[in-house]
Amino acid sequence: MFREKVMKRTTILIATVLLVAVALLTAGFVPPAEGDFYFKINKSIDVFGRVYKEIAANYVDEVDPEKFMRAGIEGMLNTLDPYTVFIDKENGDEVDLLTNGRYGGIGVTIGARDGAIQVITVMDGYSAQRAGIVPGDRILEVDGVKVTDKKPEEVRALTRGEPGTEVRILIQREGEQKPMTFVLIREEIQLKNVTYADFVEKGIAYIRLERFSRKAGDEVRLAIKELKAKGEITGLILDLRGNPGGLLDAAVDVVSKFVPKGSLIVTTKGRRPDTEKQYVSTEEPLLPETPLVVLTDRASASASEIVAGAIQDLDRGLVLGTRTFGKGLVQTILPLNYGAQLKLTTARYYIPSGRSIQEIDYMRKQKDGVFATVPDSLKRAFKTKNGRIVFEYGGITPDTTVNADDPGPMVKELHRKALFFKFANTYFADHKREQFTGVDDQVLAEFKNYLEKQKFDYKEESDGKVHELRQIAERSHYSAEILADLDLLSAALEKEKERGFERYKAFIARELNVEMMARVKGEVGRIAASLQGDRQLSVAVKVLENPKTYFAKIKGS
């Protein structure tokens, strides 16, 4: 009976592989040596099917046919780029999240803190917020299922589902003796592309764009119109830092809000003739001449790089910050049988100057197994619309490079141990949220006291270095005076470490304020607080406030 069941499922799965292969062969792909190529495919499918069938049916231990097939698919895809992935039916909602920015849920993000599943953020206007769930709440059960030993993604799957369905969540809140039960109704959660838009200085508008789902262009359009209604826009900052990308069409739509109608924005080219497409702006821009600065960092990727690259190549604005990620590949989502899908890299994209910004060659590995990149000496030069020199590969290099402030090891360790997050839980268990107006000396004193109770410690970069230097001095038979000086230096550095809170006070106050304002005013409060003391933003504002410098850079003079 088991053998017959295995054979039946094996036949279905092999049929799926064959159907995928036939779909690829009949989709217009014409290889250089057609007959030989088709023979290789048929031969490979025949061998693969036979190996799969024999192992699934006759291996000494029972093999799950579906898991075994999944392992085979993942093995094949692992030889390609990391963006070509198989998506099973169970994870199909991730595709809808990618393309439309929506899913069925309660409006929270969750994560693991100190071995517990906790609510990290609560989205404005959805079921969880209306019911009174707050960041820091520990989730104990979802619909009667204990989640204390589950991973965040497993708990996330339990909270998600069809809009309109009910979910019961058991919460433990700091300051409350007994767990609290919340009965929530799942809703269609629409993730925002534009998460913040406001004036940061007189005339200088700011828009943060965090993703590129289908409505990204519409949200940028709405943000610009609302900003115009508030006052005159003399300069605009478009923040793409941390934006991993999304839909190519959405990137084109965003660029169209700034460049002349008919401008070439991006070109795609793949192996198949129908992958070669040109995308141009088809609308009149909302801000045709307003000075524009695009903020980028190493996490700005894909569609973000199309926007930043097009703005740079068309000399429509300046890119400021740090170099982008370097993803110049285009993916197409192909439907498979049984609700599965294949996200397949089908083309490369080229921004208006004609350059590709792809950094890694995934089809070529070096001897050490690391994927190859093109050295700077072999990168070709291209020209922007005004004749400025730009280079291919390796992402988008900013017109003005400005590194973000390094908060230092103490602040990084506070983040790593989630102590800003935990203190906010404790603080608001004892204080009313509506009375909080910002981090002051009293709040900082409470935080310092909290860290002392937690016996917080961290490592400075100098930790261990002096000890290592002393060992070298001993091996080299340095004088006793030198060794004594090193001991004095070690003691001085240890004493200076005790002053860490004072030395990092400005950064601590800023990061703590971000966490606290997120509890008081939600995502908008978090972003607004994070912009205070933002070095890259500050430089962007100064550039826009100095038209002479701005236009000199645009013209390449």
mmCIF file with all atom_site columns, N, CA and C in Angstrom, residues 203-205 233-238 258 287-294 316-318 540 543-547 550-551 554:
data_model
loop_
_atom_site.group_PDB
_atom_site.id
_atom_site.type_symbol
_atom_site.label_atom_id
_atom_site.label_alt_id
_atom_site.label_comp_id
_atom_site.label_asym_id
_atom_site.label_entity_id
_atom_site.label_seq_id
_atom_site.pdbx_PDB_ins_code
_atom_site.Cartn_x
_atom_site.Cartn_y
_atom_site.Cartn_z
_atom_site.occupancy
_atom_site.B_iso_or_equiv
_atom_site.pdbx_formal_charge
_atom_site.auth_seq_id
_atom_site.auth_comp_id
_atom_site.auth_asym_id
_atom_site.auth_atom_id
_atom_site.pdbx_PDB_model_num
ATOM 1  N N  . GLY A 1 203 ? 10.935 74.691 3.413   1.00 0.00 ? 203 GLY A N  1
ATOM 2  C CA . GLY A 1 203 ? 11.032 74.454 1.982   1.00 0.00 ? 203 GLY A CA 1
ATOM 3  C C  . GLY A 1 203 ? 11.635 73.112 1.604   1.00 0.00 ? 203 GLY A C  1
ATOM 4  N N  . ILE A 1 204 ? 12.301 72.441 2.544   1.00 0.00 ? 204 ILE A N  1
ATOM 5  C CA . ILE A 1 204 ? 12.971 71.161 2.256   1.00 0.00 ? 204 ILE A CA 1
ATOM 6  C C  . ILE A 1 204 ? 12.065 70.014 2.687   1.00 0.00 ? 204 ILE A C  1
ATOM 7  N N  . ALA A 1 205 ? 11.508 69.315 1.707   1.00 0.00 ? 205 ALA A N  1
ATOM 8  C CA . ALA A 1 205 ? 10.602 68.193 1.984   1.00 0.00 ? 205 ALA A CA 1
ATOM 9  C C  . ALA A 1 205 ? 11.387 66.887 2.035   1.00 0.00 ? 205 ALA A C  1
ATOM 10 N N  . ILE A 1 233 ? 7.678  73.651 -1.984  1.00 0.00 ? 233 ILE A N  1
ATOM 11 C CA . ILE A 1 233 ? 8.801  72.713 -1.940  1.00 0.00 ? 233 ILE A CA 1
ATOM 12 C C  . ILE A 1 233 ? 9.950  73.301 -2.749  1.00 0.00 ? 233 ILE A C  1
ATOM 13 N N  . THR A 1 234 ? 11.000 73.736 -2.060  1.00 0.00 ? 234 THR A N  1
ATOM 14 C CA . THR A 1 234 ? 12.174 74.270 -2.750  1.00 0.00 ? 234 THR A CA 1
ATOM 15 C C  . THR A 1 234 ? 13.257 73.210 -2.947  1.00 0.00 ? 234 THR A C  1
ATOM 16 N N  . GLY A 1 235 ? 13.109 72.080 -2.280  1.00 0.00 ? 235 GLY A N  1
ATOM 17 C CA . GLY A 1 235 ? 14.037 70.968 -2.421  1.00 0.00 ? 235 GLY A CA 1
ATOM 18 C C  . GLY A 1 235 ? 13.418 69.721 -1.822  1.00 0.00 ? 235 GLY A C  1
ATOM 19 N N  . LEU A 1 236 ? 13.764 68.556 -2.367  1.00 0.00 ? 236 LEU A N  1
ATOM 20 C CA . LEU A 1 236 ? 13.182 67.296 -1.888  1.00 0.00 ? 236 LEU A CA 1
ATOM 21 C C  . LEU A 1 236 ? 14.273 66.271 -1.630  1.00 0.00 ? 236 LEU A C  1
ATOM 22 N N  . ILE A 1 237 ? 14.143 65.580 -0.517  1.00 0.00 ? 237 ILE A N  1
ATOM 23 C CA . ILE A 1 237 ? 15.036 64.472 -0.171  1.00 0.00 ? 237 ILE A CA 1
ATOM 24 C C  . ILE A 1 237 ? 14.223 63.186 -0.256  1.00 0.00 ? 237 ILE A C  1
ATOM 25 N N  . LEU A 1 238 ? 14.638 62.263 -1.131  1.00 0.00 ? 238 LEU A N  1
ATOM 26 C CA . LEU A 1 238 ? 14.003 60.951 -1.257  1.00 0.00 ? 238 LEU A CA 1
ATOM 27 C C  . LEU A 1 238 ? 14.914 59.935 -0.586  1.00 0.00 ? 238 LEU A C  1
ATOM 28 N N  . PHE A 1 258 ? 9.549  62.588 -11.420 1.00 0.00 ? 258 PHE A N  1
ATOM 29 C CA . PHE A 1 258 ? 10.598 63.611 -11.371 1.00 0.00 ? 258 PHE A CA 1
ATOM 30 C C  . PHE A 1 258 ? 11.229 63.934 -12.720 1.00 0.00 ? 258 PHE A C  1
ATOM 31 N N  . LEU A 1 287 ? 7.238  67.038 -10.007 1.00 0.00 ? 287 LEU A N  1
ATOM 32 C CA . LEU A 1 287 ? 8.303  67.970 -9.638  1.00 0.00 ? 287 LEU A CA 1
ATOM 33 C C  . LEU A 1 287 ? 9.365  67.942 -10.740 1.00 0.00 ? 287 LEU A C  1
ATOM 34 N N  . PRO A 1 288 ? 9.147  68.679 -11.825 1.00 0.00 ? 288 PRO A N  1
ATOM 35 C CA . PRO A 1 288 ? 10.045 68.581 -12.976 1.00 0.00 ? 288 PRO A CA 1
ATOM 36 C C  . PRO A 1 288 ? 11.428 69.186 -12.763 1.00 0.00 ? 288 PRO A C  1
ATOM 37 N N  . GLU A 1 289 ? 11.525 70.230 -11.916 1.00 0.00 ? 289 GLU A N  1
ATOM 38 C CA . GLU A 1 289 ? 12.808 70.926 -11.784 1.00 0.00 ? 289 GLU A CA 1
ATOM 39 C C  . GLU A 1 289 ? 13.246 71.135 -10.336 1.00 0.00 ? 289 GLU A C  1
ATOM 40 N N  . THR A 1 290 ? 12.438 70.753 -9.389  1.00 0.00 ? 290 THR A N  1
ATOM 41 C CA . THR A 1 290 ? 12.787 70.955 -7.978  1.00 0.00 ? 290 THR A CA 1
ATOM 42 C C  . THR A 1 290 ? 14.074 70.199 -7.642  1.00 0.00 ? 290 THR A C  1
ATOM 43 N N  . PRO A 1 291 ? 15.072 70.862 -7.065  1.00 0.00 ? 291 PRO A N  1
ATOM 44 C CA . PRO A 1 291 ? 16.306 70.168 -6.668  1.00 0.00 ? 291 PRO A CA 1
ATOM 45 C C  . PRO A 1 291 ? 15.992 68.928 -5.825  1.00 0.00 ? 291 PRO A C  1
ATOM 46 N N  . LEU A 1 292 ? 16.688 67.843 -6.154  1.00 0.00 ? 292 LEU A N  1
ATOM 47 C CA . LEU A 1 292 ? 16.385 66.524 -5.572  1.00 0.00 ? 292 LEU A CA 1
ATOM 48 C C  . LEU A 1 292 ? 17.662 65.841 -5.096  1.00 0.00 ? 292 LEU A C  1
ATOM 49 N N  . VAL A 1 293 ? 17.620 65.304 -3.893  1.00 0.00 ? 293 VAL A N  1
ATOM 50 C CA . VAL A 1 293 ? 18.717 64.491 -3.364  1.00 0.00 ? 293 VAL A CA 1
ATOM 51 C C  . VAL A 1 293 ? 18.153 63.126 -2.979  1.00 0.00 ? 293 VAL A C  1
ATOM 52 N N  . VAL A 1 294 ? 18.807 62.059 -3.445  1.00 0.00 ? 294 VAL A N  1
ATOM 53 C CA . VAL A 1 294 ? 18.405 60.688 -3.117  1.00 0.00 ? 294 VAL A CA 1
ATOM 54 C C  . VAL A 1 294 ? 19.411 60.111 -2.121  1.00 0.00 ? 294 VAL A C  1
ATOM 55 N N  . ARG A 1 316 ? 19.043 64.349 -13.005 1.00 0.00 ? 316 ARG A N  1
ATOM 56 C CA . ARG A 1 316 ? 17.844 64.961 -12.437 1.00 0.00 ? 316 ARG A CA 1
ATOM 57 C C  . ARG A 1 316 ? 18.024 65.307 -10.959 1.00 0.00 ? 316 ARG A C  1
ATOM 58 N N  . GLY A 1 317 ? 19.029 64.726 -10.331 1.00 0.00 ? 317 GLY A N  1
ATOM 59 C CA . GLY A 1 317 ? 19.272 64.987 -8.917  1.00 0.00 ? 317 GLY A CA 1
ATOM 60 C C  . GLY A 1 317 ? 20.605 64.399 -8.513  1.00 0.00 ? 317 GLY A C  1
ATOM 61 N N  . LEU A 1 318 ? 20.937 64.551 -7.253  1.00 0.00 ? 318 LEU A N  1
ATOM 62 C CA . LEU A 1 318 ? 22.189 64.028 -6.715  1.00 0.00 ? 318 LEU A CA 1
ATOM 63 C C  . LEU A 1 318 ? 21.924 62.840 -5.812  1.00 0.00 ? 318 LEU A C  1
ATOM 64 N N  . ALA A 1 540 ? 22.428 66.464 3.315   1.00 0.00 ? 540 ALA A N  1
ATOM 65 C CA . ALA A 1 540 ? 21.503 66.607 2.190   1.00 0.00 ? 540 ALA A CA 1
ATOM 66 C C  . ALA A 1 540 ? 20.748 67.932 2.268   1.00 0.00 ? 540 ALA A C  1
ATOM 67 N N  . VAL A 1 543 ? 23.049 70.728 1.207   1.00 0.00 ? 543 VAL A N  1
ATOM 68 C CA . VAL A 1 543 ? 23.232 70.748 -0.250  1.00 0.00 ? 543 VAL A CA 1
ATOM 69 C C  . VAL A 1 543 ? 22.061 71.446 -0.930  1.00 0.00 ? 543 VAL A C  1
ATOM 70 N N  . LEU A 1 544 ? 20.860 71.114 -0.493  1.00 0.00 ? 544 LEU A N  1
ATOM 71 C CA . LEU A 1 544 ? 19.666 71.706 -1.102  1.00 0.00 ? 544 LEU A CA 1
ATOM 72 C C  . LEU A 1 544 ? 19.498 73.181 -0.736  1.00 0.00 ? 544 LEU A C  1
ATOM 73 N N  . GLU A 1 545 ? 20.045 73.578 0.387   1.00 0.00 ? 545 GLU A N  1
ATOM 74 C CA . GLU A 1 545 ? 19.962 74.982 0.790   1.00 0.00 ? 545 GLU A CA 1
ATOM 75 C C  . GLU A 1 545 ? 20.993 75.851 0.082   1.00 0.00 ? 545 GLU A C  1
ATOM 76 N N  . ASN A 1 546 ? 21.877 75.194 -0.671  1.00 0.00 ? 546 ASN A N  1
ATOM 77 C CA . ASN A 1 546 ? 22.904 75.924 -1.420  1.00 0.00 ? 546 ASN A CA 1
ATOM 78 C C  . ASN A 1 546 ? 22.774 75.597 -2.909  1.00 0.00 ? 546 ASN A C  1
ATOM 79 N N  . PRO A 1 547 ? 21.839 76.262 -3.624  1.00 0.00 ? 547 PRO A N  1
ATOM 80 C CA . PRO A 1 547 ? 21.587 75.952 -5.041  1.00 0.00 ? 547 PRO A CA 1
ATOM 81 C C  . PRO A 1 547 ? 22.835 76.019 -5.917  1.00 0.00 ? 547 PRO A C  1
ATOM 82 N N  . TYR A 1 550 ? 24.684 72.804 -5.515  1.00 0.00 ? 550 TYR A N  1
ATOM 83 C CA . TYR A 1 550 ? 23.863 71.718 -6.061  1.00 0.00 ? 550 TYR A CA 1
ATOM 84 C C  . TYR A 1 550 ? 23.959 71.671 -7.583  1.00 0.00 ? 550 TYR A C  1
ATOM 85 N N  . PHE A 1 551 ? 23.702 72.786 -8.250  1.00 0.00 ? 551 PHE A N  1
ATOM 86 C CA . PHE A 1 551 ? 23.684 72.789 -9.719  1.00 0.00 ? 551 PHE A CA 1
ATOM 87 C C  . PHE A 1 551 ? 25.079 72.640 -10.313 1.00 0.00 ? 551 PHE A C  1
ATOM 88 N N  . ILE A 1 554 ? 25.496 68.931 -10.447 1.00 0.00 ? 554 ILE A N  1
ATOM 89 C CA . ILE A 1 554 ? 24.643 68.356 -11.491 1.00 0.00 ? 554 ILE A CA 1
ATOM 90 C C  . ILE A 1 554 ? 25.280 68.545 -12.867 1.00 0.00 ? 554 ILE A C  1
#
